[in-house]
XYZ file of C-alpha atoms in Angstrom:
485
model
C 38.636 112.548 160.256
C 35.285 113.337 160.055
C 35.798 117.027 162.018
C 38.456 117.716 159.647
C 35.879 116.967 156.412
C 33.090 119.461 159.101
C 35.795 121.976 158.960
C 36.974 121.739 155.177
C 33.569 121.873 154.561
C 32.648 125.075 156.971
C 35.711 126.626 155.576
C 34.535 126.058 151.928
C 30.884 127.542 152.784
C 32.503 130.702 154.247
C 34.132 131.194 151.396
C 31.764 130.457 148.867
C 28.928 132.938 150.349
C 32.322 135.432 151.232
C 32.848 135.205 147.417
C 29.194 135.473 146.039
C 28.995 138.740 148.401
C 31.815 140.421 147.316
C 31.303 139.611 143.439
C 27.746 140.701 143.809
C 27.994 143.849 145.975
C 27.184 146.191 142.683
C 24.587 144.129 141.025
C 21.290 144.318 141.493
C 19.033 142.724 143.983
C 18.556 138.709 143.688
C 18.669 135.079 145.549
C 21.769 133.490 146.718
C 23.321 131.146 144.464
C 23.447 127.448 145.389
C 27.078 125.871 144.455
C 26.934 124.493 140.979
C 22.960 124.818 140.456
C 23.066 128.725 140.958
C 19.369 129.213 141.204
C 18.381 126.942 138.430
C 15.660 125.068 140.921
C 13.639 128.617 141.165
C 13.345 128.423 137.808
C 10.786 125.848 136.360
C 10.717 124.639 132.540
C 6.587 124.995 132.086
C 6.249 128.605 133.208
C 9.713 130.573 134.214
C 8.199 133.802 133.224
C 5.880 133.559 135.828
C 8.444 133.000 138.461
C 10.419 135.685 137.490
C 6.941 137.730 137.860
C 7.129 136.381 141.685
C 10.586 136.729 142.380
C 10.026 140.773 141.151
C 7.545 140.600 144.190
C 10.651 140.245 146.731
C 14.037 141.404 144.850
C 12.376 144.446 142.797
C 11.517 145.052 139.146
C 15.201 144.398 138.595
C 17.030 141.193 139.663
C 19.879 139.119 139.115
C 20.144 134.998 139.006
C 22.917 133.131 138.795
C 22.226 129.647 135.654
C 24.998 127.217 137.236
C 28.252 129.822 136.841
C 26.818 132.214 134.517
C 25.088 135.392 135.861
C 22.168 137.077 134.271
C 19.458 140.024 134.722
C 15.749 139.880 134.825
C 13.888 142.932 133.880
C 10.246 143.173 135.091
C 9.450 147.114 134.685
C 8.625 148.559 131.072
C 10.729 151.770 132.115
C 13.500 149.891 132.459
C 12.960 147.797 129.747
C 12.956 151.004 127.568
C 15.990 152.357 129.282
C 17.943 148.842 128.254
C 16.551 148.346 124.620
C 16.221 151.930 123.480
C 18.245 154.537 125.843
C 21.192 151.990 125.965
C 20.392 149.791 123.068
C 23.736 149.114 121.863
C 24.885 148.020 125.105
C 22.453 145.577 125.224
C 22.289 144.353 121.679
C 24.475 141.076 122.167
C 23.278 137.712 122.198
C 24.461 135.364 124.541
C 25.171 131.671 123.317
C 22.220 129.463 123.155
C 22.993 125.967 121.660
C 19.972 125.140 120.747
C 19.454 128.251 118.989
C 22.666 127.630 116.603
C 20.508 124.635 115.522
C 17.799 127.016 114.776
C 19.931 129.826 113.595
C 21.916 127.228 111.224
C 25.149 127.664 112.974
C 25.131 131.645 113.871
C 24.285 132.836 110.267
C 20.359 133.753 111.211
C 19.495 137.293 112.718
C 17.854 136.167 115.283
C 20.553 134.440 117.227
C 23.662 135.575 115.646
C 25.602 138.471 118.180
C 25.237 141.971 117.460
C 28.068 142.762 114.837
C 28.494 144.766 111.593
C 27.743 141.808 109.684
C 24.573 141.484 111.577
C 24.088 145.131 110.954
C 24.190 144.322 107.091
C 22.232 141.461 107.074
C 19.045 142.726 109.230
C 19.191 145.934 106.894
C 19.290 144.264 103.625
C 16.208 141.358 105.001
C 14.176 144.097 106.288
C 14.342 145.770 102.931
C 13.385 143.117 101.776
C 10.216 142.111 103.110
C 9.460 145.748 102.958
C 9.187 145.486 99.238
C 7.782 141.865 98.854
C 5.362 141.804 101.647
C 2.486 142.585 99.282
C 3.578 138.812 97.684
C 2.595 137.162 101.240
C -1.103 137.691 99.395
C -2.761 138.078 102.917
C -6.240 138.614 101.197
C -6.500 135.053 99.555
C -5.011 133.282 102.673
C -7.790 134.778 104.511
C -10.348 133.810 102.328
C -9.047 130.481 102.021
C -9.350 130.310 106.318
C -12.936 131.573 106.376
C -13.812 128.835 103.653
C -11.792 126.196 105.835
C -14.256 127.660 108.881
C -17.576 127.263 106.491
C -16.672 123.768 105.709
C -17.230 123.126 109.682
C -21.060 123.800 109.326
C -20.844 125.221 112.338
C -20.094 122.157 114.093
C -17.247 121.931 116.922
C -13.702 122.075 115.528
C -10.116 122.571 116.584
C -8.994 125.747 114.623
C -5.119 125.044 115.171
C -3.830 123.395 112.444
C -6.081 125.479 110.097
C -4.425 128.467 110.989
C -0.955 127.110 111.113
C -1.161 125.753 107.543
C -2.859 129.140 106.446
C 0.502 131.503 107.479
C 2.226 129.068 106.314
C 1.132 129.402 102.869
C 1.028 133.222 103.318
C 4.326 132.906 104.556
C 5.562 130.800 101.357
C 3.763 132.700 98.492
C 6.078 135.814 100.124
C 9.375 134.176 100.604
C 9.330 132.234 97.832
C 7.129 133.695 95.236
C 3.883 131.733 93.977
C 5.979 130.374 90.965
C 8.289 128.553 93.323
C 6.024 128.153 96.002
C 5.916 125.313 98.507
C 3.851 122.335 97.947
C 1.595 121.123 100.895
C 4.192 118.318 102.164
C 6.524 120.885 102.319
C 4.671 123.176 104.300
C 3.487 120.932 106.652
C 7.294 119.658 106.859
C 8.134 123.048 107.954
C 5.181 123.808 110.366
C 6.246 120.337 112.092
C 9.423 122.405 112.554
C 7.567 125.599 113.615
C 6.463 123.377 116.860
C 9.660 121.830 117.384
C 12.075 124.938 117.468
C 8.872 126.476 119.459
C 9.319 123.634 122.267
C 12.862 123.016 122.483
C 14.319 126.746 122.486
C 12.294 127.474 125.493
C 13.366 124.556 127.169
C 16.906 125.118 126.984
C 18.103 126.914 130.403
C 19.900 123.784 131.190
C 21.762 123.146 128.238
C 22.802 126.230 128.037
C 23.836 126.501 131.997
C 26.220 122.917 131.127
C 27.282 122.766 127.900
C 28.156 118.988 128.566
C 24.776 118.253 128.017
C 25.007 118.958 124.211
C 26.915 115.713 124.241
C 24.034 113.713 125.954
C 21.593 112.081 123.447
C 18.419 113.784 124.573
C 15.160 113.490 122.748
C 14.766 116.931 122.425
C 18.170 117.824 120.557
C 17.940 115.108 118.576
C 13.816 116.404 117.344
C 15.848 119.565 117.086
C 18.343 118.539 114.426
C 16.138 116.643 112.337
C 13.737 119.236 112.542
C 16.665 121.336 111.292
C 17.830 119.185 108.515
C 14.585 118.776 107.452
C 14.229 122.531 107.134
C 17.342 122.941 105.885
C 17.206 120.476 102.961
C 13.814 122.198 101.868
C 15.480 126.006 102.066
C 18.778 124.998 100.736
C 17.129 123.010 97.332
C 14.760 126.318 96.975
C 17.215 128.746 97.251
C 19.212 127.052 94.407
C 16.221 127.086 92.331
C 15.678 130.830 92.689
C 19.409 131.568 92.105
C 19.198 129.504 88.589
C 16.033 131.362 87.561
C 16.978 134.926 89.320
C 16.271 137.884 86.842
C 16.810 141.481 87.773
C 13.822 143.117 86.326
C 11.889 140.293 87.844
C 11.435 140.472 91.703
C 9.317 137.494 92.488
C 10.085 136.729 96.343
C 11.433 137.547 99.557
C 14.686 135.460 98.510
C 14.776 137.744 94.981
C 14.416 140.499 96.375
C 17.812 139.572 98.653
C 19.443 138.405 96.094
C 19.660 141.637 94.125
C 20.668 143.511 96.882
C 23.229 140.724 97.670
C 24.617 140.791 93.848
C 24.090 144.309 93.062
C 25.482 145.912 96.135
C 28.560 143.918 96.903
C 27.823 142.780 100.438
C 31.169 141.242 101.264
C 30.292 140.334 105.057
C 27.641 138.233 103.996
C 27.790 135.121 102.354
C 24.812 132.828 100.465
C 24.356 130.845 103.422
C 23.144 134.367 105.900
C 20.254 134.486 103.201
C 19.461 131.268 103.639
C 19.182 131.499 106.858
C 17.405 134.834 106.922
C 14.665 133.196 104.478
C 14.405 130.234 106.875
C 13.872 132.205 109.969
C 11.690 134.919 108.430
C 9.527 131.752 108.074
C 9.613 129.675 111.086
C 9.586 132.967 113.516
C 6.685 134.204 111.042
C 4.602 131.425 110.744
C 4.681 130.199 114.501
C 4.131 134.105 115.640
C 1.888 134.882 113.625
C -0.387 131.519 114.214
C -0.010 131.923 117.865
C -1.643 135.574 117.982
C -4.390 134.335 115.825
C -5.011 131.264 117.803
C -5.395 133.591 121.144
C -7.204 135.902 119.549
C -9.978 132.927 118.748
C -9.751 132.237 122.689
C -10.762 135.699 123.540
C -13.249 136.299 121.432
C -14.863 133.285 122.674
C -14.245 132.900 125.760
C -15.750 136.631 126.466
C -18.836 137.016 124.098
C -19.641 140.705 125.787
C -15.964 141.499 123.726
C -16.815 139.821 120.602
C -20.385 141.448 120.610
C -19.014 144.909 120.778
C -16.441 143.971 117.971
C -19.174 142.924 115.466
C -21.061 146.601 116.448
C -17.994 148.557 115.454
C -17.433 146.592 112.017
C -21.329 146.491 111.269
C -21.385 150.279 112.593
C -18.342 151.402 110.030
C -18.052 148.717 107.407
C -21.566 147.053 107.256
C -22.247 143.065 107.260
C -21.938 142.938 103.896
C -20.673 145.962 102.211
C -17.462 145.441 101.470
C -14.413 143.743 103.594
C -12.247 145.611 106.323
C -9.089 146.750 105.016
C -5.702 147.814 106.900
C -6.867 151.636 105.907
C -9.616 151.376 108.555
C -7.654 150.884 111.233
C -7.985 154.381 112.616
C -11.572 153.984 111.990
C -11.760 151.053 114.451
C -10.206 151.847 118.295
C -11.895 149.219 119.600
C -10.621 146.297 117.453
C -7.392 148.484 117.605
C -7.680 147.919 121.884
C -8.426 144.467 121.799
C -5.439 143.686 119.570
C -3.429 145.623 122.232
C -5.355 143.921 124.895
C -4.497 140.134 122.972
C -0.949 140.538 122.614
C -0.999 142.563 126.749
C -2.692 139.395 127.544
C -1.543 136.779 126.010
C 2.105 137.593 125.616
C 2.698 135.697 123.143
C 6.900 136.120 123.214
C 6.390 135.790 126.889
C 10.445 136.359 127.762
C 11.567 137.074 124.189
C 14.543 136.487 123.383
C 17.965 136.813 125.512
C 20.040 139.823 125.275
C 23.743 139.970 126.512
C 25.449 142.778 127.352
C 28.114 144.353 124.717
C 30.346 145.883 127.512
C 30.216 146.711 131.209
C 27.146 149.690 131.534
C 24.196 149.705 134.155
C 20.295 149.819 134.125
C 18.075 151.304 137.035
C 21.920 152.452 138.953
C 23.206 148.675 139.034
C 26.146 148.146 137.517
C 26.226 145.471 134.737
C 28.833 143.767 133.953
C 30.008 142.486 130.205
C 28.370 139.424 128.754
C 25.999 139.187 131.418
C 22.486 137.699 130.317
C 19.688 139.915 130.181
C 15.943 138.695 129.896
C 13.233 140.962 129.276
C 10.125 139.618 130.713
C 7.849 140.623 128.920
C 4.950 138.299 130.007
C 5.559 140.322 133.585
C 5.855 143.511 132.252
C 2.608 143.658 130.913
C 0.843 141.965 134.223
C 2.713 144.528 136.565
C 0.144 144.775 138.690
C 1.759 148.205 139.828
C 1.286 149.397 136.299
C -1.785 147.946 135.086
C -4.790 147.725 136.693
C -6.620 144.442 137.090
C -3.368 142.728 135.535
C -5.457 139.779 134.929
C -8.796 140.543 133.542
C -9.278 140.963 129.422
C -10.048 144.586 129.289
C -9.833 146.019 125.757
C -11.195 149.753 127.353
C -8.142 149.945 129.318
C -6.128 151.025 125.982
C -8.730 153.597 125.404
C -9.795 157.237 126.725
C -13.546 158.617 128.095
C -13.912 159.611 124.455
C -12.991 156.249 123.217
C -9.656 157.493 121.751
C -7.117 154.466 120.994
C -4.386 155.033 123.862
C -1.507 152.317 123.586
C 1.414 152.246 125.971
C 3.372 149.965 128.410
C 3.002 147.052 126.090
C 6.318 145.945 123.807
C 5.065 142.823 121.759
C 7.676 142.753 119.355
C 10.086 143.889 122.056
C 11.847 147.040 120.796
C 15.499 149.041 120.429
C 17.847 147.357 117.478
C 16.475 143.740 118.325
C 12.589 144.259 117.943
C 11.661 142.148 115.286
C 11.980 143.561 112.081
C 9.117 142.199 110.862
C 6.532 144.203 113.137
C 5.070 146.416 110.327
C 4.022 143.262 108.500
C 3.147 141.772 111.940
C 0.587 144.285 112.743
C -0.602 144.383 108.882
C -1.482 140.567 109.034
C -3.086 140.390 112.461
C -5.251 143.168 111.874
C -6.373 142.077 108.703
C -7.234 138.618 109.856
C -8.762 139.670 113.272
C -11.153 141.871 111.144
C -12.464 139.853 108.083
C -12.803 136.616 110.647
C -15.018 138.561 112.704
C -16.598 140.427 110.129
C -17.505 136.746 109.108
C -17.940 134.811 111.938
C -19.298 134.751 115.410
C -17.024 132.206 117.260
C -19.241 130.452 120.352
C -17.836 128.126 122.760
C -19.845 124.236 122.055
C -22.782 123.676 123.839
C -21.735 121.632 127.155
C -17.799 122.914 126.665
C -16.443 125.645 128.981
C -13.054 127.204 127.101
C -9.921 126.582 130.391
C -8.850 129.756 132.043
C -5.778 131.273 130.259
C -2.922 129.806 132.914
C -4.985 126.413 132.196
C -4.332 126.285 128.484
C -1.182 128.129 127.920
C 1.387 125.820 126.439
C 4.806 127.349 126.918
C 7.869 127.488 124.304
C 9.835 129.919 122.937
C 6.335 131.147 122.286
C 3.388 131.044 124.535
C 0.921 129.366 122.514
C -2.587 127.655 123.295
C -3.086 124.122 124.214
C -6.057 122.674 121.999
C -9.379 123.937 122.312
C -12.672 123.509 120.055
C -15.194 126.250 119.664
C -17.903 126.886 116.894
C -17.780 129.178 114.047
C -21.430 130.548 112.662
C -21.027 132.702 109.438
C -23.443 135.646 110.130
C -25.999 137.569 107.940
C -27.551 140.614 107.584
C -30.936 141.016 109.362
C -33.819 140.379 106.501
């Protein structure tokens, strides 16, 4: 008996690897699947875009993994990422489904999880639009100023500048989407940043969900933060909206949500329903707020945890703007390549979005000469992409001069924050507008120092990995400066 259980056993190896050979034998490069698990033990939940970074090392800048049955593509090289997301964009425009992300995406009616379709098509032209004509309402100046005052209030004494920032694009956030006559209050913002974390946590610690559906059924802690996260969101978004559709006025665009709403009414947009606004609001919000905070959180790191950077920052706004003169605005950008580097150099860095999210594959194609087939996964690592250590040089040292020339010239390529093709994020224009703006006036009135006794961790050592790579906790000290007397 037990040489015939030896034999079944032998027999069902042989044809297992026989299989995986054969089904593989156009694909690119990766490591043998184990029965069942596929390779979901290479993969760890804390830091998977590092290991993806390793396994390049061995399989090439271009691999495949099996997640339990379901096969999927790594891409570590930006030239291939540009050859998937912008020479063959439309082939790799699907999403693949993510169950967690249907909480998020309120059932496949958001953007940013909903599969590339004409309805999509519709609804990412007619948000875009929208925050193209509303961002203006975000009123970035006064959130700023309200920040610096929060800093001021320190005294220049230690302090934890997370939740301060969070709460501050939140409010910019809210005065956009919803106008400052329907504004949020402060229990409703803080209601939705508690769902900023949440969504932040659990959708990058889905792989296994995802790989066994079966789970969905299981009562874990983190599906069940998830959906009341969601509800909570939802009940906020959905009484808001109604407000704004029982005072909407055409000749009065006072939001993000208006500013949908005409188009929605005025334009006849019959693949769309009420609910794909909703959702576009809501997402335009949680995406925007947590993004948005996390760059600004890292870019507090840096500047503090490398003084010689910060020092040379204050020179070129002093040099140009002057301590007191007048505040940086976004029209000085091209007046400023090395704030302009270091904002390259932050998101290089940090990479913030550090495997963005996964693409699927809208029909059998190939990348790099593999072949690819239909509905395969696809993640973009963008975290190894920009610490290719064959394409940048000293990967992990904060460098701002890399990004500019021997005449100081602002330089910028091989880095894809907001990912790019048809699913960058739409809202990079504001993105970049916001960042800048805040990165600028904070420095122009601060100098951030680490507190006496207090060393700030190394970056591995205080990244906290979600969907976004955010930073763990950290205190430093915020000293408004003055012009020389």
């Amino acid at each position: 008996m037990f040489v015939e259980i030896l034999t079944l056993l032998a027999l069902y190896l042989a044809v297992y690897i026989a299989s995986r050979i054969w089904q593989n034998r156009h694909l690119p490069p990766g490591p043998f699947p184990f029965p069942v698990l596929g390779n979901l033990l290479s993969i760890s939940q804390d830091q998977p875009y590092r290991d993806f970074a390793n396994m390049a090392k061995k399989y090439g800048k271009l691999f495949r993994i099996q997640m339990g049955s379901k096969k999927a593509v790594v891409i570590n090289s930006y030239e291939i990422a540009r050859e998937a997301l912008l020479t063959k964009a439309k082939d790799f425009a699907g999403r693949p489904p993510h169950f967690l992300g249907s909480i998020f995406g309120r059932n496949g009616s958001a953007i940013g999880f909903e599969s590339f379709s004409e309805r999509w098509k519709m609804q990412h032209k007619m948000l875009t639009a929208a925050l193209r004509s509303t961002e203006d309402k975000a009123n970035i100046s006064l959130h700023i100023e309200e920040l610096c005052q929060l800093f001021l209030s320190t005294h220049a004494k230690p302090f934890c500048p997370r939740d301060n920032v969070y709460k501050s694009f939140g409010n910019c956030l809210s005065s956009m989407i919803f106008g400052q006559e329907c504004k949020l209050d402060d229990r409703e913002v803080d209601t939705l940043i508690d769902a900023v974390h949440v969504f932040r946590m659990s959708l990058g610690a889905a792989n296994a969900i995802d790989t066994f559906p079966f789970l969905k059924y299981i009562p874990f802690e983190i599906i069940k933060r998830a959906r009341r996260a969601g509800e909570n969101r939802d009940e906020i978004f959905n009484r808001r909206f109604r407000q704004h559709v029982s005072t909407f006025e055409k000749g009065n665009i006072r939001s993000t949500i208006d500013a949908m709403l005409k188009d929605f009414w005025s334009n006849g947009c019959n693949l769309l329903t009420e609910e794909n606004l909703i959702s576009s609001a809501s997402e335009l919000f949680i995406a925007g707020t947590g993004t948005l905070s996390v760059v600004i959180i890292w870019s507090l790191y840096y500047v503090t945890k490398h003084p010689d950077v910060q020092a040379r920052l204050h020179c070129e706004l002093d040099e140009f703007i002057g301590k007191n003169a007048r505040l940086p605005e976004f029209s000085d950008r091209p007046d400023l390549p090395y704030l302009e580097a270091f904002t390259a150099e932050l998101h290089r860095s940090a990479s913030d979005n550090p495997l963005a999210l996964p693409h699927s594959t809208t029909r059998d194609t190939s990348l790099a000469g593999f072949f690819i087939p239909r509905e395969t996964t696809v993640f973009v690592n963008l975290w190894g992409i920009h610490h290719d250590p064959d394409y940048w040089r000293e990967p992990f040292s904060f460098r701002p001069d890399r990004f500019l020339d021997e005449q100081g010239r602002l330089h910028v390529e091989g880095i894809m924050p907001f990912s790019t093709g048809t699913r960058s994020c739409l809202g990079e224009k504001f993105a970049k507008r916001v960042v800048f703006l805040f990165v600028a006036r904070l420095l122009h009135r601060f100098r951030f120092e680490c507190p006496y006794g207090e060393i700030l961790p190394e970056e591995e050592d205080i990244s906290d990995y979600g969907i976004l790579l955010d930073c763990k906790p950290f205190r430093i000290k915020a000293i408004e400066r003055r012009v020389n007397s």
